[in-house]
Amino acid sequence: HVQLVESGGGSVERGGSLTLSCVASEYTFGPFCKAWFRQRPGKGREVVGSMESDGSTRYSDFVKGRFNISQDNAENTLYLQMNSLEPDDSAMYYCAADRVVGSTGFCFGHAYRIWAQGTQVTVS
């Protein structure tokens, strides 16, 4: 069955960096929509950023140029590189995917149907 498995979460000091990985099985990221979300304690889930079918990326305002989403087709893996982390970035992070194509922000606002289990990021 389709499965997304994340890794790379952990604890880091303010200003540090982490890279999250999301490996897909029984599914190919390919040109389809994919995104990273997070849920901070006591808050709702929010989109961190997404990758459109043409490979372009879009990020929420709070990212402020600190994060980067990339994809390795050979490894069928989606990455979220996070730099200059702040305590407010502490959250459970999720990757998500769906077999739809989109552009001009479609993937950013899409209601995803395939989700990973989440990985905890703690910044102190």
mmCIF file with all atom_site columns, C-alpha atoms in Angstrom:
data_model
loop_
_atom_site.group_PDB
_atom_site.id
_atom_site.type_symbol
_atom_site.label_atom_id
_atom_site.label_alt_id
_atom_site.label_comp_id
_atom_site.label_asym_id
_atom_site.label_entity_id
_atom_site.label_seq_id
_atom_site.pdbx_PDB_ins_code
_atom_site.Cartn_x
_atom_site.Cartn_y
_atom_site.Cartn_z
_atom_site.occupancy
_atom_site.B_iso_or_equiv
_atom_site.pdbx_formal_charge
_atom_site.auth_seq_id
_atom_site.auth_comp_id
_atom_site.auth_asym_id
_atom_site.auth_atom_id
_atom_site.pdbx_PDB_model_num
ATOM 1   C CA . HIS A 1 1   ? 0.000  0.000  0.000   1.00 0.00 ? 1   HIS A CA 1
ATOM 2   C CA . VAL A 1 2   ? 1.057  3.615  -0.444  1.00 0.00 ? 2   VAL A CA 1
ATOM 3   C CA . GLN A 1 3   ? 3.225  4.825  2.389   1.00 0.00 ? 3   GLN A CA 1
ATOM 4   C CA . LEU A 1 4   ? 5.253  7.924  3.142   1.00 0.00 ? 4   LEU A CA 1
ATOM 5   C CA . VAL A 1 5   ? 7.937  7.510  5.789   1.00 0.00 ? 5   VAL A CA 1
ATOM 6   C CA . GLU A 1 6   ? 9.668  10.496 7.328   1.00 0.00 ? 6   GLU A CA 1
ATOM 7   C CA . SER A 1 7   ? 12.971 10.803 9.088   1.00 0.00 ? 7   SER A CA 1
ATOM 8   C CA . GLY A 1 8   ? 15.363 13.504 10.194  1.00 0.00 ? 8   GLY A CA 1
ATOM 9   C CA . GLY A 1 9   ? 13.490 15.138 13.036  1.00 0.00 ? 9   GLY A CA 1
ATOM 10  C CA . GLY A 1 10  ? 15.097 15.832 16.367  1.00 0.00 ? 10  GLY A CA 1
ATOM 11  C CA . SER A 1 11  ? 16.237 18.510 18.751  1.00 0.00 ? 11  SER A CA 1
ATOM 12  C CA . VAL A 1 12  ? 18.371 21.444 17.707  1.00 0.00 ? 12  VAL A CA 1
ATOM 13  C CA . GLU A 1 13  ? 19.454 24.733 19.194  1.00 0.00 ? 13  GLU A CA 1
ATOM 14  C CA . ARG A 1 14  ? 18.168 28.071 17.997  1.00 0.00 ? 14  ARG A CA 1
ATOM 15  C CA . GLY A 1 15  ? 19.858 29.005 14.745  1.00 0.00 ? 15  GLY A CA 1
ATOM 16  C CA . GLY A 1 16  ? 20.572 25.404 13.876  1.00 0.00 ? 16  GLY A CA 1
ATOM 17  C CA . SER A 1 17  ? 19.578 23.342 10.851  1.00 0.00 ? 17  SER A CA 1
ATOM 18  C CA . LEU A 1 18  ? 17.767 20.124 10.157  1.00 0.00 ? 18  LEU A CA 1
ATOM 19  C CA . THR A 1 19  ? 16.855 18.270 6.993   1.00 0.00 ? 19  THR A CA 1
ATOM 20  C CA . LEU A 1 20  ? 13.727 16.152 6.946   1.00 0.00 ? 20  LEU A CA 1
ATOM 21  C CA . SER A 1 21  ? 13.347 13.302 4.475   1.00 0.00 ? 21  SER A CA 1
ATOM 22  C CA . CYS A 1 22  ? 10.190 11.676 3.199   1.00 0.00 ? 22  CYS A CA 1
ATOM 23  C CA . VAL A 1 23  ? 10.517 8.393  1.311   1.00 0.00 ? 23  VAL A CA 1
ATOM 24  C CA . ALA A 1 24  ? 7.602  7.014  -0.652  1.00 0.00 ? 24  ALA A CA 1
ATOM 25  C CA . SER A 1 25  ? 6.786  3.367  -1.184  1.00 0.00 ? 25  SER A CA 1
ATOM 26  C CA . GLU A 1 26  ? 4.204  2.049  -3.640  1.00 0.00 ? 26  GLU A CA 1
ATOM 27  C CA . TYR A 1 27  ? 4.043  5.646  -4.884  1.00 0.00 ? 27  TYR A CA 1
ATOM 28  C CA . THR A 1 28  ? 6.120  7.883  -7.133  1.00 0.00 ? 28  THR A CA 1
ATOM 29  C CA . PHE A 1 29  ? 6.397  11.565 -6.272  1.00 0.00 ? 29  PHE A CA 1
ATOM 30  C CA . GLY A 1 30  ? 7.113  12.382 -9.907  1.00 0.00 ? 30  GLY A CA 1
ATOM 31  C CA . PRO A 1 31  ? 5.381  15.523 -11.175 1.00 0.00 ? 31  PRO A CA 1
ATOM 32  C CA . PHE A 1 32  ? 2.516  15.301 -8.722  1.00 0.00 ? 32  PHE A CA 1
ATOM 33  C CA . CYS A 1 33  ? 1.755  17.776 -5.979  1.00 0.00 ? 33  CYS A CA 1
ATOM 34  C CA . LYS A 1 34  ? 3.682  17.399 -2.740  1.00 0.00 ? 34  LYS A CA 1
ATOM 35  C CA . ALA A 1 35  ? 4.035  19.526 0.357   1.00 0.00 ? 35  ALA A CA 1
ATOM 36  C CA . TRP A 1 36  ? 5.284  19.839 3.893   1.00 0.00 ? 36  TRP A CA 1
ATOM 37  C CA . PHE A 1 37  ? 2.998  20.746 6.775   1.00 0.00 ? 37  PHE A CA 1
ATOM 38  C CA . ARG A 1 38  ? 3.518  21.288 10.464  1.00 0.00 ? 38  ARG A CA 1
ATOM 39  C CA . GLN A 1 39  ? 1.453  21.383 13.615  1.00 0.00 ? 39  GLN A CA 1
ATOM 40  C CA . ARG A 1 40  ? 2.726  23.353 16.564  1.00 0.00 ? 40  ARG A CA 1
ATOM 41  C CA . PRO A 1 41  ? 1.527  22.591 20.107  1.00 0.00 ? 41  PRO A CA 1
ATOM 42  C CA . GLY A 1 42  ? -1.999 23.886 20.590  1.00 0.00 ? 42  GLY A CA 1
ATOM 43  C CA . LYS A 1 43  ? -2.243 25.074 16.973  1.00 0.00 ? 43  LYS A CA 1
ATOM 44  C CA . GLY A 1 44  ? -3.855 23.780 13.822  1.00 0.00 ? 44  GLY A CA 1
ATOM 45  C CA . ARG A 1 45  ? -1.954 22.198 10.988  1.00 0.00 ? 45  ARG A CA 1
ATOM 46  C CA . GLU A 1 46  ? -0.396 24.710 8.592   1.00 0.00 ? 46  GLU A CA 1
ATOM 47  C CA . VAL A 1 47  ? 1.332  24.360 5.271   1.00 0.00 ? 47  VAL A CA 1
ATOM 48  C CA . VAL A 1 48  ? 5.052  25.006 5.305   1.00 0.00 ? 48  VAL A CA 1
ATOM 49  C CA . GLY A 1 49  ? 5.551  24.864 1.568   1.00 0.00 ? 49  GLY A CA 1
ATOM 50  C CA . SER A 1 50  ? 4.762  22.926 -1.548  1.00 0.00 ? 50  SER A CA 1
ATOM 51  C CA . MET A 1 51  ? 6.244  21.845 -4.846  1.00 0.00 ? 51  MET A CA 1
ATOM 52  C CA . GLU A 1 52  ? 4.255  22.296 -8.037  1.00 0.00 ? 52  GLU A CA 1
ATOM 53  C CA . SER A 1 53  ? 4.345  19.934 -11.008 1.00 0.00 ? 53  SER A CA 1
ATOM 54  C CA . ASP A 1 54  ? 6.970  22.054 -12.759 1.00 0.00 ? 54  ASP A CA 1
ATOM 55  C CA . GLY A 1 55  ? 9.260  21.815 -9.732  1.00 0.00 ? 55  GLY A CA 1
ATOM 56  C CA . SER A 1 56  ? 8.655  25.344 -8.540  1.00 0.00 ? 56  SER A CA 1
ATOM 57  C CA . THR A 1 57  ? 8.155  25.836 -4.829  1.00 0.00 ? 57  THR A CA 1
ATOM 58  C CA . ARG A 1 58  ? 6.036  28.079 -2.704  1.00 0.00 ? 58  ARG A CA 1
ATOM 59  C CA . TYR A 1 59  ? 6.354  28.766 1.008   1.00 0.00 ? 59  TYR A CA 1
ATOM 60  C CA . SER A 1 60  ? 4.301  30.245 3.766   1.00 0.00 ? 60  SER A CA 1
ATOM 61  C CA . ASP A 1 61  ? 5.324  33.694 4.946   1.00 0.00 ? 61  ASP A CA 1
ATOM 62  C CA . PHE A 1 62  ? 6.764  32.437 8.216   1.00 0.00 ? 62  PHE A CA 1
ATOM 63  C CA . VAL A 1 63  ? 9.476  30.551 6.304   1.00 0.00 ? 63  VAL A CA 1
ATOM 64  C CA . LYS A 1 64  ? 11.169 33.845 5.371   1.00 0.00 ? 64  LYS A CA 1
ATOM 65  C CA . GLY A 1 65  ? 13.657 32.185 3.035   1.00 0.00 ? 65  GLY A CA 1
ATOM 66  C CA . ARG A 1 66  ? 14.940 29.783 5.678   1.00 0.00 ? 66  ARG A CA 1
ATOM 67  C CA . PHE A 1 67  ? 13.547 26.513 4.313   1.00 0.00 ? 67  PHE A CA 1
ATOM 68  C CA . ASN A 1 68  ? 13.953 24.697 1.017   1.00 0.00 ? 68  ASN A CA 1
ATOM 69  C CA . ILE A 1 69  ? 11.909 21.865 -0.479  1.00 0.00 ? 69  ILE A CA 1
ATOM 70  C CA . SER A 1 70  ? 13.622 19.552 -2.925  1.00 0.00 ? 70  SER A CA 1
ATOM 71  C CA . GLN A 1 71  ? 12.989 16.214 -4.562  1.00 0.00 ? 71  GLN A CA 1
ATOM 72  C CA . ASP A 1 72  ? 15.293 13.379 -5.555  1.00 0.00 ? 72  ASP A CA 1
ATOM 73  C CA . ASN A 1 73  ? 13.571 11.355 -8.250  1.00 0.00 ? 73  ASN A CA 1
ATOM 74  C CA . ALA A 1 74  ? 16.156 8.581  -8.226  1.00 0.00 ? 74  ALA A CA 1
ATOM 75  C CA . GLU A 1 75  ? 15.614 8.033  -4.504  1.00 0.00 ? 75  GLU A CA 1
ATOM 76  C CA . ASN A 1 76  ? 11.906 8.884  -4.680  1.00 0.00 ? 76  ASN A CA 1
ATOM 77  C CA . THR A 1 77  ? 12.454 11.155 -1.713  1.00 0.00 ? 77  THR A CA 1
ATOM 78  C CA . LEU A 1 78  ? 11.174 14.572 -0.760  1.00 0.00 ? 78  LEU A CA 1
ATOM 79  C CA . TYR A 1 79  ? 13.293 16.817 1.452   1.00 0.00 ? 79  TYR A CA 1
ATOM 80  C CA . LEU A 1 80  ? 12.707 19.806 3.665   1.00 0.00 ? 80  LEU A CA 1
ATOM 81  C CA . GLN A 1 81  ? 15.916 21.606 4.529   1.00 0.00 ? 81  GLN A CA 1
ATOM 82  C CA . MET A 1 82  ? 15.432 23.979 7.430   1.00 0.00 ? 82  MET A CA 1
ATOM 83  C CA . ASN A 1 83  ? 17.972 26.621 8.417   1.00 0.00 ? 83  ASN A CA 1
ATOM 84  C CA . SER A 1 84  ? 18.046 29.350 11.052  1.00 0.00 ? 84  SER A CA 1
ATOM 85  C CA . LEU A 1 85  ? 15.541 27.450 13.146  1.00 0.00 ? 85  LEU A CA 1
ATOM 86  C CA . GLU A 1 86  ? 13.690 29.274 15.895  1.00 0.00 ? 86  GLU A CA 1
ATOM 87  C CA . PRO A 1 87  ? 11.790 27.961 18.924  1.00 0.00 ? 87  PRO A CA 1
ATOM 88  C CA . ASP A 1 88  ? 8.520  28.831 17.127  1.00 0.00 ? 88  ASP A CA 1
ATOM 89  C CA . ASP A 1 89  ? 9.447  26.245 14.490  1.00 0.00 ? 89  ASP A CA 1
ATOM 90  C CA . SER A 1 90  ? 9.046  23.482 17.084  1.00 0.00 ? 90  SER A CA 1
ATOM 91  C CA . ALA A 1 91  ? 6.298  21.261 15.733  1.00 0.00 ? 91  ALA A CA 1
ATOM 92  C CA . MET A 1 92  ? 5.365  17.915 14.301  1.00 0.00 ? 92  MET A CA 1
ATOM 93  C CA . TYR A 1 93  ? 6.239  18.023 10.621  1.00 0.00 ? 93  TYR A CA 1
ATOM 94  C CA . TYR A 1 94  ? 4.431  16.031 7.951   1.00 0.00 ? 94  TYR A CA 1
ATOM 95  C CA . CYS A 1 95  ? 5.018  15.426 4.285   1.00 0.00 ? 95  CYS A CA 1
ATOM 96  C CA . ALA A 1 96  ? 2.017  14.961 2.054   1.00 0.00 ? 96  ALA A CA 1
ATOM 97  C CA . ALA A 1 97  ? 1.403  13.958 -1.528  1.00 0.00 ? 97  ALA A CA 1
ATOM 98  C CA . ASP A 1 98  ? -1.395 13.422 -3.988  1.00 0.00 ? 98  ASP A CA 1
ATOM 99  C CA . ARG A 1 99  ? -1.737 12.152 -7.540  1.00 0.00 ? 99  ARG A CA 1
ATOM 100 C CA . VAL A 1 100 ? -2.719 15.509 -8.956  1.00 0.00 ? 100 VAL A CA 1
ATOM 101 C CA . VAL A 1 101 ? -0.782 17.988 -11.026 1.00 0.00 ? 101 VAL A CA 1
ATOM 102 C CA . GLY A 1 102 ? -0.871 21.677 -10.481 1.00 0.00 ? 102 GLY A CA 1
ATOM 103 C CA . SER A 1 103 ? 0.801  24.998 -11.039 1.00 0.00 ? 103 SER A CA 1
ATOM 104 C CA . THR A 1 104 ? 0.647  28.602 -9.892  1.00 0.00 ? 104 THR A CA 1
ATOM 105 C CA . GLY A 1 105 ? -0.002 27.670 -6.293  1.00 0.00 ? 105 GLY A CA 1
ATOM 106 C CA . PHE A 1 106 ? -2.496 24.872 -6.804  1.00 0.00 ? 106 PHE A CA 1
ATOM 107 C CA . CYS A 1 107 ? -0.340 22.400 -4.872  1.00 0.00 ? 107 CYS A CA 1
ATOM 108 C CA . PHE A 1 108 ? 0.116  24.931 -2.064  1.00 0.00 ? 108 PHE A CA 1
ATOM 109 C CA . GLY A 1 109 ? -3.579 25.052 -1.313  1.00 0.00 ? 109 GLY A CA 1
ATOM 110 C CA . HIS A 1 110 ? -4.456 21.476 -2.150  1.00 0.00 ? 110 HIS A CA 1
ATOM 111 C CA . ALA A 1 111 ? -6.252 19.111 0.236   1.00 0.00 ? 111 ALA A CA 1
ATOM 112 C CA . TYR A 1 112 ? -3.788 16.224 0.349   1.00 0.00 ? 112 TYR A CA 1
ATOM 113 C CA . ARG A 1 113 ? -4.864 12.623 0.715   1.00 0.00 ? 113 ARG A CA 1
ATOM 114 C CA . ILE A 1 114 ? -1.567 10.833 1.334   1.00 0.00 ? 114 ILE A CA 1
ATOM 115 C CA . TRP A 1 115 ? 0.226  11.655 4.579   1.00 0.00 ? 115 TRP A CA 1
ATOM 116 C CA . ALA A 1 116 ? 3.322  10.557 6.424   1.00 0.00 ? 116 ALA A CA 1
ATOM 117 C CA . GLN A 1 117 ? 3.294  9.717  10.116  1.00 0.00 ? 117 GLN A CA 1
ATOM 118 C CA . GLY A 1 118 ? 5.061  12.898 11.158  1.00 0.00 ? 118 GLY A CA 1
ATOM 119 C CA . THR A 1 119 ? 8.402  13.668 12.719  1.00 0.00 ? 119 THR A CA 1
ATOM 120 C CA . GLN A 1 120 ? 9.012  15.907 15.716  1.00 0.00 ? 120 GLN A CA 1
ATOM 121 C CA . VAL A 1 121 ? 11.237 18.951 15.490  1.00 0.00 ? 121 VAL A CA 1
ATOM 122 C CA . THR A 1 122 ? 12.166 20.711 18.719  1.00 0.00 ? 122 THR A CA 1
ATOM 123 C CA . VAL A 1 123 ? 14.133 23.963 18.758  1.00 0.00 ? 123 VAL A CA 1
ATOM 124 C CA . SER A 1 124 ? 15.416 25.310 22.053  1.00 0.00 ? 124 SER A CA 1
#
